mmCIF file of C-alpha atoms in Angstrom:
data_model
loop_
_atom_site.group_PDB
_atom_site.id
_atom_site.type_symbol
_atom_site.label_atom_id
_atom_site.label_comp_id
_atom_site.label_asym_id
_atom_site.label_seq_id
_atom_site.Cartn_x
_atom_site.Cartn_y
_atom_site.Cartn_z
ATOM 1 C CA UNK A 1 -8.779 -49.909 3.551
ATOM 2 C CA UNK A 2 -10.257 -49.139 7.111
ATOM 3 C CA UNK A 3 -6.728 -48.067 8.534
ATOM 4 C CA UNK A 4 -6.563 -46.171 5.119
ATOM 5 C CA UNK A 5 -9.635 -44.372 5.459
ATOM 6 C CA UNK A 6 -9.178 -43.334 9.594
ATOM 7 C CA UNK A 7 -5.825 -42.220 8.564
ATOM 8 C CA UNK A 8 -6.679 -39.930 5.579
ATOM 9 C CA UNK A 9 -10.316 -38.901 8.112
ATOM 10 C CA UNK A 10 -7.237 -38.096 11.310
ATOM 11 C CA UNK A 11 -5.140 -36.119 9.112
ATOM 12 C CA UNK A 12 -8.041 -34.093 7.235
ATOM 13 C CA UNK A 13 -9.060 -33.801 11.157
ATOM 14 C CA UNK A 14 -5.475 -32.152 11.735
ATOM 15 C CA UNK A 15 -5.307 -29.569 8.666
ATOM 16 C CA UNK A 16 -8.757 -28.197 8.964
ATOM 17 C CA UNK A 17 -8.174 -27.541 13.247
ATOM 18 C CA UNK A 18 -4.634 -25.774 11.873
ATOM 19 C CA UNK A 19 -5.997 -24.127 8.892
ATOM 20 C CA UNK A 20 -9.029 -22.507 11.062
ATOM 21 C CA UNK A 21 -7.046 -22.095 13.855
ATOM 22 C CA UNK A 22 -4.467 -20.411 11.895
ATOM 23 C CA UNK A 23 -7.370 -18.433 10.110
ATOM 24 C CA UNK A 24 -8.782 -16.995 13.333
ATOM 25 C CA UNK A 25 -5.665 -16.511 15.081
ATOM 26 C CA UNK A 26 -4.651 -14.106 11.899
ATOM 27 C CA UNK A 27 -7.480 -12.496 11.586
ATOM 28 C CA UNK A 28 -7.239 -11.262 15.206
ATOM 29 C CA UNK A 29 -3.423 -10.450 14.833
ATOM 30 C CA UNK A 30 -4.107 -8.253 12.296
ATOM 31 C CA UNK A 31 -7.102 -6.746 13.996
ATOM 32 C CA UNK A 32 -4.714 -5.798 17.062
ATOM 33 C CA UNK A 33 -1.774 -4.620 15.083
ATOM 34 C CA UNK A 34 -1.303 -0.942 15.727
ATOM 35 C CA UNK A 35 0.698 1.142 12.988
ATOM 36 C CA UNK A 36 0.679 4.337 13.297
ATOM 37 C CA UNK A 37 2.675 7.304 11.697
ATOM 38 C CA UNK A 38 3.955 10.969 13.343
ATOM 39 C CA UNK A 39 4.419 13.863 11.943
ATOM 40 C CA UNK A 40 7.355 14.006 8.585
ATOM 41 C CA UNK A 41 9.737 16.544 9.329
ATOM 42 C CA UNK A 42 12.593 17.762 7.356
ATOM 43 C CA UNK A 43 16.501 17.830 8.666
ATOM 44 C CA UNK A 44 19.274 19.378 6.873
ATOM 45 C CA UNK A 45 22.041 17.124 6.047
ATOM 46 C CA UNK A 46 25.462 17.114 4.732
ATOM 47 C CA UNK A 47 24.596 16.629 0.884
ATOM 48 C CA UNK A 48 20.573 18.148 1.159
ATOM 49 C CA UNK A 49 17.554 17.679 3.235
ATOM 50 C CA UNK A 50 16.094 14.553 4.653
ATOM 51 C CA UNK A 51 12.660 13.302 5.222
ATOM 52 C CA UNK A 52 12.258 11.686 8.304
ATOM 53 C CA UNK A 53 8.816 9.761 8.390
ATOM 54 C CA UNK A 54 8.401 8.058 12.171
ATOM 55 C CA UNK A 55 6.390 5.477 12.304
ATOM 56 C CA UNK A 56 5.798 2.832 15.112
ATOM 57 C CA UNK A 57 4.495 -0.823 14.855
ATOM 58 C CA UNK A 58 2.703 -2.244 18.144
ATOM 59 C CA UNK A 59 2.246 -6.043 17.478
ATOM 60 C CA UNK A 60 -0.098 -7.624 19.599
ATOM 61 C CA UNK A 61 -0.908 -10.428 17.792
ATOM 62 C CA UNK A 62 -0.126 -14.271 17.858
ATOM 63 C CA UNK A 63 2.291 -14.087 14.985
ATOM 64 C CA UNK A 64 5.623 -12.265 13.720
ATOM 65 C CA UNK A 65 6.153 -9.775 11.634
ATOM 66 C CA UNK A 66 9.475 -10.448 9.659
ATOM 67 C CA UNK A 67 11.211 -8.776 6.802
ATOM 68 C CA UNK A 68 9.531 -5.623 7.045
ATOM 69 C CA UNK A 69 10.923 -3.355 4.006
ATOM 70 C CA UNK A 70 10.017 0.059 3.198
ATOM 71 C CA UNK A 71 10.895 1.712 0.385
ATOM 72 C CA UNK A 72 10.130 5.307 -1.766
ATOM 73 C CA UNK A 73 11.053 6.138 -5.097
ATOM 74 C CA UNK A 74 10.767 10.218 -5.654
ATOM 75 C CA UNK A 75 10.098 11.149 -9.195
ATOM 76 C CA UNK A 76 9.621 14.834 -10.843
ATOM 77 C CA UNK A 77 6.952 15.884 -12.381
ATOM 78 C CA UNK A 78 8.348 14.732 -15.459
ATOM 79 C CA UNK A 79 8.343 10.909 -13.981
ATOM 80 C CA UNK A 80 12.134 11.138 -14.183
ATOM 81 C CA UNK A 81 13.682 9.493 -10.886
ATOM 82 C CA UNK A 82 15.435 11.503 -8.032
ATOM 83 C CA UNK A 83 16.198 9.299 -5.843
ATOM 84 C CA UNK A 84 15.311 6.600 -3.610
ATOM 85 C CA UNK A 85 15.055 5.378 -0.283
ATOM 86 C CA UNK A 86 15.250 2.124 1.549
ATOM 87 C CA UNK A 87 14.140 0.842 5.400
ATOM 88 C CA UNK A 88 14.732 -2.484 6.754
ATOM 89 C CA UNK A 89 13.049 -3.934 9.549
ATOM 90 C CA UNK A 90 13.925 -7.389 10.607
ATOM 91 C CA UNK A 91 11.441 -8.596 12.762
ATOM 92 C CA UNK A 92 9.056 -7.526 15.332
ATOM 93 C CA UNK A 93 7.602 -10.222 17.007
ATOM 94 C CA UNK A 94 4.546 -10.132 19.252
ATOM 95 C CA UNK A 95 3.665 -8.506 21.987
ATOM 96 C CA UNK A 96 6.925 -6.081 21.316
ATOM 97 C CA UNK A 97 6.584 -1.995 19.423
ATOM 98 C CA UNK A 98 8.812 -0.810 17.632
ATOM 99 C CA UNK A 99 9.393 2.884 16.622
ATOM 100 C CA UNK A 100 11.782 3.898 13.619
ATOM 101 C CA UNK A 101 11.379 5.866 10.845
ATOM 102 C CA UNK A 102 11.219 5.931 7.236
ATOM 103 C CA UNK A 103 14.487 8.306 6.101
ATOM 104 C CA UNK A 104 14.088 9.833 2.095
ATOM 105 C CA UNK A 105 17.022 11.736 1.750
ATOM 106 C CA UNK A 106 17.263 14.137 -1.288
ATOM 107 C CA UNK A 107 20.372 15.608 -2.324
ATOM 108 C CA UNK A 108 19.815 19.118 -3.467
ATOM 109 C CA UNK A 109 22.310 18.381 -6.520
ATOM 110 C CA UNK A 110 19.721 16.357 -7.763
ATOM 111 C CA UNK A 111 17.002 19.112 -7.648
ATOM 112 C CA UNK A 112 19.625 21.841 -8.735
ATOM 113 C CA UNK A 113 19.975 20.021 -11.834
ATOM 114 C CA UNK A 114 16.568 20.072 -12.756
ATOM 115 C CA UNK A 115 16.691 24.517 -12.686
ATOM 116 C CA UNK A 116 12.909 24.834 -12.730
ATOM 117 C CA UNK A 117 12.753 23.577 -9.902
ATOM 118 C CA UNK A 118 14.403 26.484 -8.242
ATOM 119 C CA UNK A 119 12.343 29.049 -10.071
ATOM 120 C CA UNK A 120 8.869 27.257 -10.262
ATOM 121 C CA UNK A 121 6.697 25.505 -8.096
ATOM 122 C CA UNK A 122 5.964 22.100 -8.332
ATOM 123 C CA UNK A 123 5.700 18.774 -7.128
ATOM 124 C CA UNK A 124 7.290 15.248 -6.372
ATOM 125 C CA UNK A 125 6.038 11.962 -7.148
ATOM 126 C CA UNK A 126 6.467 9.344 -3.794
ATOM 127 C CA UNK A 127 5.788 5.621 -4.797
ATOM 128 C CA UNK A 128 6.162 3.924 -1.441
ATOM 129 C CA UNK A 129 6.743 0.277 -1.719
ATOM 130 C CA UNK A 130 5.570 -1.562 1.691
ATOM 131 C CA UNK A 131 6.545 -5.905 1.784
ATOM 132 C CA UNK A 132 6.584 -7.987 4.585
ATOM 133 C CA UNK A 133 6.137 -11.680 6.248
ATOM 134 C CA UNK A 134 3.192 -12.455 8.046
ATOM 135 C CA UNK A 135 3.689 -15.448 10.206
ATOM 136 C CA UNK A 136 6.281 -16.421 7.657
ATOM 137 C CA UNK A 137 3.519 -17.898 5.564
ATOM 138 C CA UNK A 138 1.985 -14.938 3.796
ATOM 139 C CA UNK A 139 3.646 -12.110 2.302
ATOM 140 C CA UNK A 140 2.161 -8.713 1.765
ATOM 141 C CA UNK A 141 2.725 -6.036 -0.562
ATOM 142 C CA UNK A 142 0.909 -2.797 -0.137
ATOM 143 C CA UNK A 143 1.616 0.198 -2.726
ATOM 144 C CA UNK A 144 0.877 3.686 -3.027
ATOM 145 C CA UNK A 145 2.016 6.986 -4.411
ATOM 146 C CA UNK A 146 1.468 10.277 -3.222
ATOM 147 C CA UNK A 147 2.237 13.795 -4.491
ATOM 148 C CA UNK A 148 3.944 15.813 -2.980
ATOM 149 C CA UNK A 149 4.152 19.306 -3.637
ATOM 150 C CA UNK A 150 7.645 21.815 -3.941
ATOM 151 C CA UNK A 151 7.511 25.294 -3.621
ATOM 152 C CA UNK A 152 10.179 27.135 -5.051
ATOM 153 C CA UNK A 153 12.837 29.067 -3.329
ATOM 154 C CA UNK A 154 12.802 31.605 -6.094
ATOM 155 C CA UNK A 155 9.048 31.492 -7.004
ATOM 156 C CA UNK A 156 8.416 34.938 -9.283
ATOM 157 C CA UNK A 157 11.426 36.492 -9.737
ATOM 158 C CA UNK A 158 10.800 39.875 -11.410
ATOM 159 C CA UNK A 159 12.421 42.644 -11.899
ATOM 160 C CA UNK A 160 10.639 46.138 -11.451
ATOM 161 C CA UNK A 161 10.819 49.446 -12.787
ATOM 162 C CA UNK A 162 14.544 50.558 -13.054
ATOM 163 C CA UNK A 163 14.840 54.021 -11.736
ATOM 164 C CA UNK A 164 18.404 56.329 -12.050
ATOM 165 C CA UNK A 165 19.795 59.315 -9.699
ATOM 166 C CA UNK A 166 22.299 61.232 -8.971
ATOM 167 C CA UNK A 167 24.529 59.876 -6.418
ATOM 168 C CA UNK A 168 27.408 62.562 -6.663
ATOM 169 C CA UNK A 169 29.661 64.841 -8.699
ATOM 170 C CA UNK A 170 31.183 60.990 -10.138
ATOM 171 C CA UNK A 171 28.291 59.125 -10.524
ATOM 172 C CA UNK A 172 24.751 58.217 -10.253
ATOM 173 C CA UNK A 173 22.804 55.060 -8.384
ATOM 174 C CA UNK A 174 20.938 52.774 -10.746
ATOM 175 C CA UNK A 175 18.221 51.087 -8.174
ATOM 176 C CA UNK A 176 16.964 47.980 -8.933
ATOM 177 C CA UNK A 177 13.906 46.906 -7.448
ATOM 178 C CA UNK A 178 13.599 43.099 -7.007
ATOM 179 C CA UNK A 179 11.186 40.783 -5.945
ATOM 180 C CA UNK A 180 10.720 37.230 -5.513
ATOM 181 C CA UNK A 181 8.813 34.834 -2.845
ATOM 182 C CA UNK A 182 10.511 31.962 -0.856
ATOM 183 C CA UNK A 183 7.959 29.432 -1.197
ATOM 184 C CA UNK A 184 10.472 26.491 -0.213
ATOM 185 C CA UNK A 185 10.495 24.525 3.056
ATOM 186 C CA UNK A 186 14.224 26.379 4.303
ATOM 187 C CA UNK A 187 14.791 29.680 4.621
ATOM 188 C CA UNK A 188 17.645 31.480 2.089
ATOM 189 C CA UNK A 189 20.804 32.935 3.132
ATOM 190 C CA UNK A 190 23.263 34.354 0.909
ATOM 191 C CA UNK A 191 24.438 36.813 -1.226
ATOM 192 C CA UNK A 192 22.467 38.212 -4.805
ATOM 193 C CA UNK A 193 24.909 39.454 -7.365
ATOM 194 C CA UNK A 194 23.436 41.473 -9.718
ATOM 195 C CA UNK A 195 24.589 42.462 -13.523
ATOM 196 C CA UNK A 196 23.162 44.769 -15.753
ATOM 197 C CA UNK A 197 23.403 44.215 -19.134
ATOM 198 C CA UNK A 198 22.415 46.685 -21.893
ATOM 199 C CA UNK A 199 20.491 46.063 -25.217
ATOM 200 C CA UNK A 200 23.655 45.105 -27.132
ATOM 201 C CA UNK A 201 24.150 42.913 -24.109
ATOM 202 C CA UNK A 202 27.079 44.923 -22.342
ATOM 203 C CA UNK A 203 27.807 45.098 -18.928
ATOM 204 C CA UNK A 204 26.491 48.282 -17.583
ATOM 205 C CA UNK A 205 26.894 47.702 -14.203
ATOM 206 C CA UNK A 206 26.990 45.152 -10.820
ATOM 207 C CA UNK A 207 26.046 44.890 -7.246
ATOM 208 C CA UNK A 208 25.585 42.748 -4.508
ATOM 209 C CA UNK A 209 23.118 42.500 -1.326
ATOM 210 C CA UNK A 210 22.887 40.243 1.158
ATOM 211 C CA UNK A 211 19.871 37.701 0.698
ATOM 212 C CA UNK A 212 17.680 36.667 4.481
ATOM 213 C CA UNK A 213 14.514 34.952 3.176
ATOM 214 C CA UNK A 214 12.280 33.168 5.667
ATOM 215 C CA UNK A 215 10.767 30.444 4.366
ATOM 216 C CA UNK A 216 7.306 31.019 2.555
ATOM 217 C CA UNK A 217 8.114 34.823 2.985
ATOM 218 C CA UNK A 218 8.292 38.035 -0.162
ATOM 219 C CA UNK A 219 11.571 39.433 -0.637
ATOM 220 C CA UNK A 220 10.912 42.441 -2.005
ATOM 221 C CA UNK A 221 13.432 45.152 -1.888
ATOM 222 C CA UNK A 222 15.194 47.590 -3.917
ATOM 223 C CA UNK A 223 19.019 46.856 -4.931
ATOM 224 C CA UNK A 224 21.514 49.704 -5.248
ATOM 225 C CA UNK A 225 24.027 49.727 -8.176
ATOM 226 C CA UNK A 226 26.619 52.695 -8.614
ATOM 227 C CA UNK A 227 27.656 53.653 -12.359
ATOM 228 C CA UNK A 228 30.100 56.370 -13.139
ATOM 229 C CA UNK A 229 28.427 59.404 -15.464
ATOM 230 C CA UNK A 230 30.616 58.523 -18.058
ATOM 231 C CA UNK A 231 29.198 54.927 -18.534
ATOM 232 C CA UNK A 232 25.500 56.103 -18.262
ATOM 233 C CA UNK A 233 25.319 56.138 -22.041
ATOM 234 C CA UNK A 234 25.629 52.355 -21.919
ATOM 235 C CA UNK A 235 22.368 52.385 -20.078
ATOM 236 C CA UNK A 236 19.686 51.678 -22.993
ATOM 237 C CA UNK A 237 15.843 51.625 -22.087
ATOM 238 C CA UNK A 238 15.306 47.545 -22.393
ATOM 239 C CA UNK A 239 18.466 44.957 -21.802
ATOM 240 C CA UNK A 240 18.756 42.026 -19.207
ATOM 241 C CA UNK A 241 19.775 41.144 -15.397
ATOM 242 C CA UNK A 242 21.815 38.612 -14.719
ATOM 243 C CA UNK A 243 20.777 37.128 -11.361
ATOM 244 C CA UNK A 244 23.135 35.165 -9.423
ATOM 245 C CA UNK A 245 21.827 33.472 -6.015
ATOM 246 C CA UNK A 246 24.972 32.199 -3.477
ATOM 247 C CA UNK A 247 23.594 30.676 -0.663
ATOM 248 C CA UNK A 248 25.213 27.894 1.005
ATOM 249 C CA UNK A 249 23.605 25.153 -0.811
ATOM 250 C CA UNK A 250 23.422 26.472 -3.954
ATOM 251 C CA UNK A 251 24.693 28.923 -6.553
ATOM 252 C CA UNK A 252 22.338 29.157 -8.966
ATOM 253 C CA UNK A 253 21.721 32.455 -11.872
ATOM 254 C CA UNK A 254 18.558 33.611 -13.371
ATOM 255 C CA UNK A 255 17.979 36.527 -16.770
ATOM 256 C CA UNK A 256 15.053 38.947 -16.354
ATOM 257 C CA UNK A 257 14.546 41.039 -19.430
ATOM 258 C CA UNK A 258 13.420 44.570 -18.397
ATOM 259 C CA UNK A 259 12.487 47.589 -20.611
ATOM 260 C CA UNK B 1 -51.356 -53.236 1.643
ATOM 261 C CA UNK B 2 -48.102 -53.910 0.637
ATOM 262 C CA UNK B 3 -47.511 -51.022 -1.111
ATOM 263 C CA UNK B 4 -48.728 -49.276 2.386
ATOM 264 C CA UNK B 5 -46.260 -50.948 4.340
ATOM 265 C CA UNK B 6 -43.969 -49.666 2.163
ATOM 266 C CA UNK B 7 -44.577 -46.449 2.207
ATOM 267 C CA UNK B 8 -44.605 -46.451 6.438
ATOM 268 C CA UNK B 9 -41.068 -47.835 6.266
ATOM 269 C CA UNK B 10 -39.628 -45.710 4.055
ATOM 270 C CA UNK B 11 -41.079 -42.147 5.910
ATOM 271 C CA UNK B 12 -39.838 -44.210 9.067
ATOM 272 C CA UNK B 13 -36.597 -44.316 7.496
ATOM 273 C CA UNK B 14 -36.716 -41.120 6.332
ATOM 274 C CA UNK B 15 -37.649 -39.053 8.773
ATOM 275 C CA UNK B 16 -34.611 -39.956 11.064
ATOM 276 C CA UNK B 17 -32.319 -38.730 8.128
ATOM 277 C CA UNK B 18 -34.103 -35.740 7.409
ATOM 278 C CA UNK B 19 -33.945 -34.569 11.275
ATOM 279 C CA UNK B 20 -30.241 -36.084 11.153
ATOM 280 C CA UNK B 21 -29.489 -33.628 8.339
ATOM 281 C CA UNK B 22 -31.261 -30.834 9.456
ATOM 282 C CA UNK B 23 -29.287 -31.018 12.582
ATOM 283 C CA UNK B 24 -26.114 -31.127 11.351
ATOM 284 C CA UNK B 25 -26.956 -28.544 8.750
ATOM 285 C CA UNK B 26 -28.142 -25.709 11.604
ATOM 286 C CA UNK B 27 -25.062 -27.304 13.422
ATOM 287 C CA UNK B 28 -22.605 -26.433 10.429
ATOM 288 C CA UNK B 29 -24.472 -23.213 9.821
ATOM 289 C CA UNK B 30 -23.518 -21.871 13.546
ATOM 290 C CA UNK B 31 -20.326 -22.768 12.930
ATOM 291 C CA UNK B 32 -19.684 -21.630 9.782
ATOM 292 C CA UNK B 33 -21.616 -18.423 9.933
ATOM 293 C CA UNK B 34 -22.765 -17.601 12.772
ATOM 294 C CA UNK B 35 -19.445 -17.797 14.880
ATOM 295 C CA UNK B 36 -17.583 -15.768 12.442
ATOM 296 C CA UNK B 37 -19.979 -12.674 12.263
ATOM 297 C CA UNK B 38 -19.556 -13.311 16.016
ATOM 298 C CA UNK B 39 -16.067 -12.443 16.212
ATOM 299 C CA UNK B 40 -15.463 -10.446 12.667
ATOM 300 C CA UNK B 41 -18.326 -8.447 11.557
ATOM 301 C CA UNK B 42 -19.106 -9.381 7.617
ATOM 302 C CA UNK B 43 -19.177 -5.737 7.104
ATOM 303 C CA UNK B 44 -15.767 -4.853 7.521
ATOM 304 C CA UNK B 45 -15.094 -6.866 4.727
ATOM 305 C CA UNK B 46 -15.651 -5.654 1.106
ATOM 306 C CA UNK B 47 -19.367 -6.197 -0.889
ATOM 307 C CA UNK B 48 -17.589 -9.320 -3.269
ATOM 308 C CA UNK B 49 -15.976 -10.674 -0.412
ATOM 309 C CA UNK B 50 -18.751 -10.404 1.664
ATOM 310 C CA UNK B 51 -21.137 -12.115 -1.103
ATOM 311 C CA UNK B 52 -18.688 -15.305 -1.314
ATOM 312 C CA UNK B 53 -18.383 -15.584 2.043
ATOM 313 C CA UNK B 54 -22.313 -16.154 1.984
ATOM 314 C CA UNK B 55 -21.732 -18.369 -0.685
ATOM 315 C CA UNK B 56 -19.522 -20.565 0.755
ATOM 316 C CA UNK B 57 -21.469 -21.079 3.874
ATOM 317 C CA UNK B 58 -24.731 -22.187 1.117
ATOM 318 C CA UNK B 59 -22.435 -25.045 0.002
ATOM 319 C CA UNK B 60 -20.913 -26.258 2.748
ATOM 320 C CA UNK B 61 -24.491 -26.220 4.490
ATOM 321 C CA UNK B 62 -25.690 -27.415 1.382
ATOM 322 C CA UNK B 63 -23.293 -30.236 1.440
ATOM 323 C CA UNK B 64 -23.423 -31.110 4.970
ATOM 324 C CA UNK B 65 -27.528 -31.934 4.544
ATOM 325 C CA UNK B 66 -27.506 -33.509 1.552
ATOM 326 C CA UNK B 67 -24.619 -35.654 2.534
ATOM 327 C CA UNK B 68 -26.186 -36.551 5.861
ATOM 328 C CA UNK B 69 -29.547 -37.005 4.579
ATOM 329 C CA UNK B 70 -27.916 -39.691 1.810
ATOM 330 C CA UNK B 71 -25.816 -41.618 4.448
ATOM 331 C CA UNK B 72 -25.388 -44.951 4.082
ATOM 332 C CA UNK B 73 -25.515 -44.950 0.369
ATOM 333 C CA UNK B 74 -23.281 -44.657 -2.365
ATOM 334 C CA UNK B 75 -24.510 -41.122 -2.720
ATOM 335 C CA UNK B 76 -22.884 -39.996 0.488
ATOM 336 C CA UNK B 77 -19.671 -40.692 -0.803
ATOM 337 C CA UNK B 78 -20.108 -38.908 -4.000
ATOM 338 C CA UNK B 79 -21.582 -36.268 -2.483
ATOM 339 C CA UNK B 80 -18.246 -35.837 -0.360
ATOM 340 C CA UNK B 81 -16.470 -35.824 -3.697
ATOM 341 C CA UNK B 82 -18.614 -33.126 -5.239
ATOM 342 C CA UNK B 83 -18.214 -30.812 -1.880
ATOM 343 C CA UNK B 84 -14.200 -31.431 -2.165
ATOM 344 C CA UNK B 85 -14.464 -31.075 -6.001
ATOM 345 C CA UNK B 86 -16.266 -27.700 -5.808
ATOM 346 C CA UNK B 87 -14.287 -26.304 -2.325
ATOM 347 C CA UNK B 88 -11.233 -26.600 -4.390
ATOM 348 C CA UNK B 89 -12.747 -24.258 -7.127
ATOM 349 C CA UNK B 90 -14.040 -22.025 -4.854
ATOM 350 C CA UNK B 91 -10.720 -21.660 -3.099
ATOM 351 C CA UNK B 92 -8.516 -21.061 -5.808
ATOM 352 C CA UNK B 93 -11.592 -18.121 -6.848
ATOM 353 C CA UNK B 94 -11.891 -16.649 -4.022
ATOM 354 C CA UNK B 95 -8.296 -16.639 -3.427
ATOM 355 C CA UNK B 96 -7.708 -15.504 -7.364
ATOM 356 C CA UNK B 97 -5.102 -17.945 -7.629
ATOM 357 C CA UNK B 98 -3.525 -17.354 -4.458
ATOM 358 C CA UNK B 99 -2.808 -13.418 -4.796
ATOM 359 C CA UNK B 100 -5.854 -11.094 -3.357
ATOM 360 C CA UNK B 101 -5.500 -7.439 -3.893
ATOM 361 C CA UNK B 102 -7.595 -5.089 -2.936
ATOM 362 C CA UNK B 103 -7.822 -1.485 -3.109
ATOM 363 C CA UNK B 104 -8.496 1.219 -1.003
ATOM 364 C CA UNK B 105 -8.425 5.038 -0.216
ATOM 365 C CA UNK B 106 -6.140 6.342 2.938
ATOM 366 C CA UNK B 107 -4.350 9.349 4.359
ATOM 367 C CA UNK B 108 -5.789 11.233 0.913
ATOM 368 C CA UNK B 109 -4.524 8.505 -1.396
ATOM 369 C CA UNK B 110 -4.750 5.562 -3.141
ATOM 370 C CA UNK B 111 -3.694 1.646 -1.826
ATOM 371 C CA UNK B 112 -3.134 -1.366 -3.093
ATOM 372 C CA UNK B 113 -2.388 -4.516 -1.020
ATOM 373 C CA UNK B 114 -1.305 -7.651 -2.419
ATOM 374 C CA UNK B 115 -1.407 -10.696 0.029
ATOM 375 C CA UNK B 116 -0.053 -13.522 -1.559
ATOM 376 C CA UNK B 117 -2.220 -16.512 -0.045
ATOM 377 C CA UNK B 118 -0.745 -18.713 -2.316
ATOM 378 C CA UNK B 119 1.025 -21.568 1.275
ATOM 379 C CA UNK B 120 -2.466 -21.199 2.599
ATOM 380 C CA UNK B 121 -4.559 -21.806 -0.773
ATOM 381 C CA UNK B 122 -2.291 -25.048 -1.015
ATOM 382 C CA UNK B 123 -2.809 -26.346 2.131
ATOM 383 C CA UNK B 124 -6.542 -26.022 1.744
ATOM 384 C CA UNK B 125 -6.484 -27.369 -1.688
ATOM 385 C CA UNK B 126 -4.436 -30.383 -0.490
ATOM 386 C CA UNK B 127 -7.089 -30.975 2.498
ATOM 387 C CA UNK B 128 -9.669 -31.161 0.131
ATOM 388 C CA UNK B 129 -7.391 -33.910 -1.939
ATOM 389 C CA UNK B 130 -7.087 -35.500 0.788
ATOM 390 C CA UNK B 131 -10.957 -35.302 1.415
ATOM 391 C CA UNK B 132 -11.280 -36.748 -2.481
ATOM 392 C CA UNK B 133 -9.093 -39.882 -1.615
ATOM 393 C CA UNK B 134 -11.145 -40.555 2.386
ATOM 394 C CA UNK B 135 -14.810 -40.388 -0.045
ATOM 395 C CA UNK B 136 -12.983 -42.297 -2.345
ATOM 396 C CA UNK B 137 -12.053 -45.399 -0.653
ATOM 397 C CA UNK B 138 -15.434 -44.934 1.476
ATOM 398 C CA UNK B 139 -17.012 -45.330 -1.810
ATOM 399 C CA UNK B 140 -14.639 -48.661 -2.976
ATOM 400 C CA UNK B 141 -15.512 -49.517 0.488
ATOM 401 C CA UNK B 142 -18.915 -49.276 -0.012
ATOM 402 C CA UNK B 143 -19.289 -51.128 -3.005
ATOM 403 C CA UNK B 144 -16.733 -53.746 -1.908
ATOM 404 C CA UNK B 145 -19.050 -54.661 1.111
ATOM 405 C CA UNK B 146 -22.424 -54.451 -1.139
ATOM 406 C CA UNK B 147 -21.333 -57.125 -4.078
ATOM 407 C CA UNK B 148 -19.863 -58.697 -1.166
ATOM 408 C CA UNK B 149 -23.218 -58.921 0.974
ATOM 409 C CA UNK B 150 -24.803 -59.701 -2.801
ATOM 410 C CA UNK B 151 -22.160 -63.010 -3.348
ATOM 411 C CA UNK B 152 -22.908 -64.209 0.385
ATOM 412 C CA UNK B 153 -27.064 -64.147 -0.731
ATOM 413 C CA UNK B 154 -26.803 -65.515 -3.705
ATOM 414 C CA UNK B 155 -24.222 -68.151 -2.328
#
């Protein structure tokens, strides 16, 4: 019995020493783990935009970090899934410093499918999951959700009071004051077509103007359209203006009533 | 006269035990409470975890003191088994079955952290089970020796 007791005593002591040593060094390692984030930046891509979130991990502890996996799921304000991005770092060994970026690709086609995002400010919900394996023995999972505001590129589109004045002997000029605010993070460069319909939905006149609206700025211009004197009778006091915005990234349309 | 002699003998036996138990209790307190506090201040832990740590210190110091106080008796081994069992229950409760979940505010959002300590908890349970086995062997040995001594004295 004595050797059994001695063996158990030795085994218990060794395991306790291992446990205490691991606990102390693991706490020390976690305390000496430097994690930081850089400034998030938007980059244009062929399919849309990329939100890049740079980060660094400085592992000055005693244990390696394995299988660092960052997953971000983006949902719109209704909770509908938009896109998912993953970043994988195989290992961060002791004494090393890694710098990487978590890139979240947002395809503009996904955004354009939701027409309300073009004309109304909204928000996106970012669900982020981080998983890693600490020292091959302790899996860690971290989750957070953030609400990121979305600024509409054509926010508060409105048509002012339409005026008609004589242009020449054959035509009159229809002046349409138009305004909107570009709340988005990108500049709008392209064209805007206007089609004016009367109260019986008959096309009265149309025109086109170029757009160059900087991010976070207001567009407030008058668009001139010309109408032959013979067609002036088609112009009614109320009707609708059909706006077609065409940029290198997307084409969208909007109907605005006027009276 | 005999009673007075017995009491004197009992006190003479008790004083070294009490001193030994006090010394071991103080040493355990230093190793389990004072040194970890130097390395990792408990203020950094959430309140419920710091309270659980104080409970751990209490359990460890209590069982060290009573084990030393009753050393050389069957109670020493009984307390050894009780300590290991309580520790197993304590670790399962503290580690929440192996997964510790924390919710903390960070960068204006709420972060949920889950640490899977199942492997660590398994080793902690195993080491305590080994402790129970050791105490049981020691108790058996103690009883066997006692029976042997009594049989020899009868013979």
